[in-house]
PDB file of C-alpha atoms in Angstrom:
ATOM      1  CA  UNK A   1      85.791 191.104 156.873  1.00 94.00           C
ATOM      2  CA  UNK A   2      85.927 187.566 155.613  1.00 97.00           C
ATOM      3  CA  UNK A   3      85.165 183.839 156.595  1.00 97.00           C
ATOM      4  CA  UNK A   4      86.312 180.622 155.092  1.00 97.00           C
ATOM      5  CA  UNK A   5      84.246 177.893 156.189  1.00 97.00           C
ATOM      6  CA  UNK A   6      85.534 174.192 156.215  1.00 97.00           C
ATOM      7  CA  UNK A   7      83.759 170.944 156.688  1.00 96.00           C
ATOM      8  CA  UNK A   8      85.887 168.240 155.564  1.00 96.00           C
ATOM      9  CA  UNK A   9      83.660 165.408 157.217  1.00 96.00           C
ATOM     10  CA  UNK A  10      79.823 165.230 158.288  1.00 95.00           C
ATOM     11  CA  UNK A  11      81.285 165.220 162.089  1.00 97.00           C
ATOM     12  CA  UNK A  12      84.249 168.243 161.756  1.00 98.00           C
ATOM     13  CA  UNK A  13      84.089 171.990 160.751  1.00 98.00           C
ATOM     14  CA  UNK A  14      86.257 174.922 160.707  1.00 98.00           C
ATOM     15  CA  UNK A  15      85.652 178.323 160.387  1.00 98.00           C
ATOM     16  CA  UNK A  16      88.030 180.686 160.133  1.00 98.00           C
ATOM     17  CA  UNK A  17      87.071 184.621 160.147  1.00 98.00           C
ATOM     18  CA  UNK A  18      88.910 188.117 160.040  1.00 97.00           C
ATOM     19  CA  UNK A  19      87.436 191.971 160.970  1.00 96.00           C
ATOM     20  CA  UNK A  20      89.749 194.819 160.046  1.00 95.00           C
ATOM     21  CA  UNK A  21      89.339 198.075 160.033  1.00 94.00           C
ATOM     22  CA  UNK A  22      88.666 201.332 162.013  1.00 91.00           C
ATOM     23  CA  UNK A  23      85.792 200.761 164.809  1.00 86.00           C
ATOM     24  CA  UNK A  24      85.747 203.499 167.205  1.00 86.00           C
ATOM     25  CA  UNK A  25      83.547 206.431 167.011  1.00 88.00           C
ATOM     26  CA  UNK A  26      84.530 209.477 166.105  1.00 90.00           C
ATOM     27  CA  UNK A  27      87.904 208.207 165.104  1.00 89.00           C
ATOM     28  CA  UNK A  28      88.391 206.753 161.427  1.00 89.00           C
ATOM     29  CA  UNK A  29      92.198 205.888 161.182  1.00 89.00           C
ATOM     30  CA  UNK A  30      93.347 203.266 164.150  1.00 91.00           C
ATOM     31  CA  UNK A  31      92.245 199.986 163.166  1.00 92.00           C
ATOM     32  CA  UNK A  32      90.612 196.763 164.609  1.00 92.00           C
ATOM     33  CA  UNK A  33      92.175 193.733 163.709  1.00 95.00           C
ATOM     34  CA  UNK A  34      90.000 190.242 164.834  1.00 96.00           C
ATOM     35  CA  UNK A  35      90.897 186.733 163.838  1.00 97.00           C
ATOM     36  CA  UNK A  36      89.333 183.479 165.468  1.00 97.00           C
ATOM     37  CA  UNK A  37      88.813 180.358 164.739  1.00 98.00           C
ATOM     38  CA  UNK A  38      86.160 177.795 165.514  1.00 98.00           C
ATOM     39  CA  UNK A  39      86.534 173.687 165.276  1.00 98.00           C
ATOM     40  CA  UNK A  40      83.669 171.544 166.106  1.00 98.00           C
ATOM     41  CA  UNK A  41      84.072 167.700 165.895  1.00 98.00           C
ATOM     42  CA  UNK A  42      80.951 165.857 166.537  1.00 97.00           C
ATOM     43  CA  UNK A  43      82.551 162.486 168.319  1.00 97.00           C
ATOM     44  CA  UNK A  44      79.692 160.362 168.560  1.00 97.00           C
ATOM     45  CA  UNK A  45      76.064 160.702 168.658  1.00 94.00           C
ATOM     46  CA  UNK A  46      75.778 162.420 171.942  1.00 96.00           C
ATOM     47  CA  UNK A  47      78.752 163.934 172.160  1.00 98.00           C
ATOM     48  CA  UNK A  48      79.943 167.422 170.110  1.00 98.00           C
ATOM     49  CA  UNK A  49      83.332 168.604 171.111  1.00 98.00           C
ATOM     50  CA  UNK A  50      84.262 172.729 170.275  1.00 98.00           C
ATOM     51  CA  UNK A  51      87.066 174.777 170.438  1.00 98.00           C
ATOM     52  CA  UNK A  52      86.992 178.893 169.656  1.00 98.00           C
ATOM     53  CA  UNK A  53      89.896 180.873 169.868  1.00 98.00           C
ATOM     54  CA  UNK A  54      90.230 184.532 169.204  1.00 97.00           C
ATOM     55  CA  UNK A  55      93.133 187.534 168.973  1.00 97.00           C
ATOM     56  CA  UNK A  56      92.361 191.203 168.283  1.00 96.00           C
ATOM     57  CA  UNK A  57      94.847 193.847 168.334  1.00 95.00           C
ATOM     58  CA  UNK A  58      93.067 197.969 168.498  1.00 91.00           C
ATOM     59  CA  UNK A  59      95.853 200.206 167.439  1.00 93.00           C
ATOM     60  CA  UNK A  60      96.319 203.725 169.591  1.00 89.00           C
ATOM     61  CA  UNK A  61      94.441 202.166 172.660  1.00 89.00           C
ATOM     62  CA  UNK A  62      98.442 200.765 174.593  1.00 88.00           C
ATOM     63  CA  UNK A  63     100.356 203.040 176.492  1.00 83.00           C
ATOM     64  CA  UNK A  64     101.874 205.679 174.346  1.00 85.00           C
ATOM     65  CA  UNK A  65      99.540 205.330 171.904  1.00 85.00           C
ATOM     66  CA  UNK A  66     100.924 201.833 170.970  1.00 90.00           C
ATOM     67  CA  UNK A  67      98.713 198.750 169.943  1.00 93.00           C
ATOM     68  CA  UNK A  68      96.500 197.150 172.551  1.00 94.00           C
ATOM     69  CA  UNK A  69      95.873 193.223 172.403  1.00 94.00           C
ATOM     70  CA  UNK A  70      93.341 190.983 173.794  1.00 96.00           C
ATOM     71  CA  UNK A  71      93.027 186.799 173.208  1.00 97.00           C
ATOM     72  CA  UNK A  72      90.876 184.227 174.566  1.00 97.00           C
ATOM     73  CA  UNK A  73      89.853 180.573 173.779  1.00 98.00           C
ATOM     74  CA  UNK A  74      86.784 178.325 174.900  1.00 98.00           C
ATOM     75  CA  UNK A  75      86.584 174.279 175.257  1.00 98.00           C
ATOM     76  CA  UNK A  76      83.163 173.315 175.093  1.00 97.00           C
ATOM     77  CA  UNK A  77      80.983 169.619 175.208  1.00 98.00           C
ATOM     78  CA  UNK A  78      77.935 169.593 174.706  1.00 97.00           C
ATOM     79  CA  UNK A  79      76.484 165.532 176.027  1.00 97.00           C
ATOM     80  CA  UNK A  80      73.222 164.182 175.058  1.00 97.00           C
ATOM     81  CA  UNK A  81      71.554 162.647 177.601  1.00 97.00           C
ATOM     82  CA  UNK A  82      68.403 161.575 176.193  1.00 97.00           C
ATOM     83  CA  UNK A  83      66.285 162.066 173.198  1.00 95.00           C
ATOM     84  CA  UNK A  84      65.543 165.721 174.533  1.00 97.00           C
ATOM     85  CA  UNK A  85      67.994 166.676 177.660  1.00 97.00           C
ATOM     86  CA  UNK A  86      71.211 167.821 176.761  1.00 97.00           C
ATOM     87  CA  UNK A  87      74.275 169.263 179.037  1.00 98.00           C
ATOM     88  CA  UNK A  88      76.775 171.657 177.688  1.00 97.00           C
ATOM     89  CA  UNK A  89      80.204 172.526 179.497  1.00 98.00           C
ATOM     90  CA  UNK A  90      82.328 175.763 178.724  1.00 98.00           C
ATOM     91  CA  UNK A  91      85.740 176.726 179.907  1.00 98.00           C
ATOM     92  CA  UNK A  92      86.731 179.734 178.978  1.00 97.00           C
ATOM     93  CA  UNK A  93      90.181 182.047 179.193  1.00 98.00           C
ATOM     94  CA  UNK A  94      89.953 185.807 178.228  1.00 96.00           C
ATOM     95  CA  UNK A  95      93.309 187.985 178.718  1.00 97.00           C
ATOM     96  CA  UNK A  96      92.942 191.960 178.220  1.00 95.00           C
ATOM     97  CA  UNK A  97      96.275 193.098 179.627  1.00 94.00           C
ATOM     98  CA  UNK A  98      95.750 196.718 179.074  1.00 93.00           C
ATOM     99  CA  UNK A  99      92.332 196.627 180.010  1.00 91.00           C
ATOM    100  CA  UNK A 100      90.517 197.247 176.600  1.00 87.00           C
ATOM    101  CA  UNK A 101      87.386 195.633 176.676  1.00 87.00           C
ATOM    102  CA  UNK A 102      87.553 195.107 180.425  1.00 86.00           C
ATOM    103  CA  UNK A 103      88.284 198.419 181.722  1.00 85.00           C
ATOM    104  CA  UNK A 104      91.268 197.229 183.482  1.00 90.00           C
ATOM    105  CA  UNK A 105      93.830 194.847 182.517  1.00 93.00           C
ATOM    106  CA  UNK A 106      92.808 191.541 183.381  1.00 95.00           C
ATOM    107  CA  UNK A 107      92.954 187.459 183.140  1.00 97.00           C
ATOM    108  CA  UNK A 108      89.400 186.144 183.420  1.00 97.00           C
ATOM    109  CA  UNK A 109      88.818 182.135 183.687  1.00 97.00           C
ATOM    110  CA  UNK A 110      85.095 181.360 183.360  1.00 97.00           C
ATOM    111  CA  UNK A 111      83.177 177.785 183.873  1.00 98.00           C
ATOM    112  CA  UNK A 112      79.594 177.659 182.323  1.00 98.00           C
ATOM    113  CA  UNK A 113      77.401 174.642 183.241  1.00 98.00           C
ATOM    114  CA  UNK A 114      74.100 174.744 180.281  1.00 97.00           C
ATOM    115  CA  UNK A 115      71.186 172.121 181.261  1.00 98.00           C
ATOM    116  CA  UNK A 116      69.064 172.464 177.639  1.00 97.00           C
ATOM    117  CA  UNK A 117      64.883 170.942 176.927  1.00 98.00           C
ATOM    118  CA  UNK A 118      64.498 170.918 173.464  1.00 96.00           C
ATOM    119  CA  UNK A 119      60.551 170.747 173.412  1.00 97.00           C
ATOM    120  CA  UNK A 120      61.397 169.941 169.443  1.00 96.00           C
ATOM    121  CA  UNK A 121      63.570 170.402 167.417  1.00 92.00           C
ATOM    122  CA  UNK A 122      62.933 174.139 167.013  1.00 95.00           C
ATOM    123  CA  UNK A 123      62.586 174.686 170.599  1.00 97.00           C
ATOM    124  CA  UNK A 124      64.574 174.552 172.995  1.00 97.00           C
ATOM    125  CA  UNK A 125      65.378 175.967 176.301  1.00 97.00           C
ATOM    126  CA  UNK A 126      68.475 176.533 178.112  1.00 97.00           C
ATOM    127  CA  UNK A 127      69.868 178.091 181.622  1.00 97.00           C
ATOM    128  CA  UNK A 128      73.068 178.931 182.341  1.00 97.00           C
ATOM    129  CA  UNK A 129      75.493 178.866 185.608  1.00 97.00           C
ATOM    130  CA  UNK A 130      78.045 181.111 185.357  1.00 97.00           C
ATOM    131  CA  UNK A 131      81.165 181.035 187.070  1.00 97.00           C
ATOM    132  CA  UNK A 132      83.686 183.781 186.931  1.00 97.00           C
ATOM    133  CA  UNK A 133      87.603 184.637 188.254  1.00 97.00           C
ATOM    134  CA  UNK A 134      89.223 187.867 187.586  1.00 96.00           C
ATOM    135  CA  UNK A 135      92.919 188.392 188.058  1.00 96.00           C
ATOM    136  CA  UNK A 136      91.921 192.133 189.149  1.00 95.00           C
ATOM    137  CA  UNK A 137      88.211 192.921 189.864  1.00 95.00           C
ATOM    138  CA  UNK A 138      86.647 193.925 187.179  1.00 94.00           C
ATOM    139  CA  UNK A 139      83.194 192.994 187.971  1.00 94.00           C
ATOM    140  CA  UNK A 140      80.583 194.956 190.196  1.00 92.00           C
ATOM    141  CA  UNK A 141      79.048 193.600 193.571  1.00 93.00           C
ATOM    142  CA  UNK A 142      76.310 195.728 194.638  1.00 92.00           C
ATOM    143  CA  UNK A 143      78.166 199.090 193.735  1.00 93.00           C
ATOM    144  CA  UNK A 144      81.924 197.306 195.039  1.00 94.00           C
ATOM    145  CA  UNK A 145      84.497 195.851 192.457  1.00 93.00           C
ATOM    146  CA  UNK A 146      85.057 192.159 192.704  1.00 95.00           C
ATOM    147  CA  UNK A 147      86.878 189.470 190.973  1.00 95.00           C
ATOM    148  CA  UNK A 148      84.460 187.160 190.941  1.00 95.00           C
ATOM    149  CA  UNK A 149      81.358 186.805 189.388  1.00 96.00           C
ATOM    150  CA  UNK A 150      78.456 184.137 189.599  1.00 96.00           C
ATOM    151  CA  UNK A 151      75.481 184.606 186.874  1.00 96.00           C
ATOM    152  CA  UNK A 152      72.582 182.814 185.839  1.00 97.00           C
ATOM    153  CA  UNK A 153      70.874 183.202 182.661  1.00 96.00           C
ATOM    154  CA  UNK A 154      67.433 182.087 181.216  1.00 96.00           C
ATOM    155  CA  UNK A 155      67.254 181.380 177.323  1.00 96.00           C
ATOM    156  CA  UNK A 156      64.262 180.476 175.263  1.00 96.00           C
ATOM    157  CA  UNK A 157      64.647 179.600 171.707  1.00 95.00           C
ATOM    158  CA  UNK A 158      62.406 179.179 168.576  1.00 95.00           C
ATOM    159  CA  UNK A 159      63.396 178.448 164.843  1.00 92.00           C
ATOM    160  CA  UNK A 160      61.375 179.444 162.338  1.00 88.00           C
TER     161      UNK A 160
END
């Protein structure tokens, strides 16, 4: 693996990584390939702009044995409202046509809505509101598969 971080400004980074190599158990000669990318461009005060895009290819996981592909990207904003409120907006596009990580090949479009307290600076708390489409249904609804998904999440966190 590798990274190759690059800030050329106080308000833009990129970061550029790569994973290679043989991941599955059990099985020590088809490789993992990962590359992705992540710009963040802070465009004023309260407002950070971010984009992350990724491609992985898992050899001997395609029909026939070929290589198996997945890609995605995310858009994200994150706003300030005030000295301690903050709103954060993903969209995000994941595409698994052979169904590797998803268990069946799949487009999935997701919208995340993040209101975030920061308490201080090393505190902060977050909830997310998750909403997800499926091309095929890939996600469970009390035991039934479904192509759409709604979650909420709960975070707490603490630097120290």
């Amino acid at each position: 693996g590798g990274q190759i971080n690059w800030h050329p400004t106080s308000d833009f980074a990129l970061v550029f990584n790569v994973l290679d190599g043989p991941e599955r158990a059990y099985n020590d000669y088809d490789r993992r390939r990962y590359y992705d990318i992540v710009a963040n461009y802070k465009v004023c005060e309260e407002v950070n702009l971010g984009l992350h895009a990724f491609t992985s290819t898992e050899e001997g996981l395609a029909p026939l044995g070929g290589t198996a592909w997945i890609n995605g990207m995310s858009f994200y904003v994150q706003t300030q409202l005030s000295e301690k409120f903050f709103l954060n907006f993903r969209q995000e596009f994941y595409n698994d046509p052979f169904g590797v990580r998803s268990g069946n090949p799949a487009r999935v479009r997701g919208l995340t809505i993040t209101p975030e307290y920061r308490f201080t600076p090393d505190w902060a708390l977050r909830m997310d509101v998750r909403f997800d489409k499926s091309s095929t249904p890939i996600f469970d609804d009390n035991g039934r598969p479904s192509n759409y998904q709604k979650s909420l999440f709960f975070q707490q966190t603490l630097k120290f």
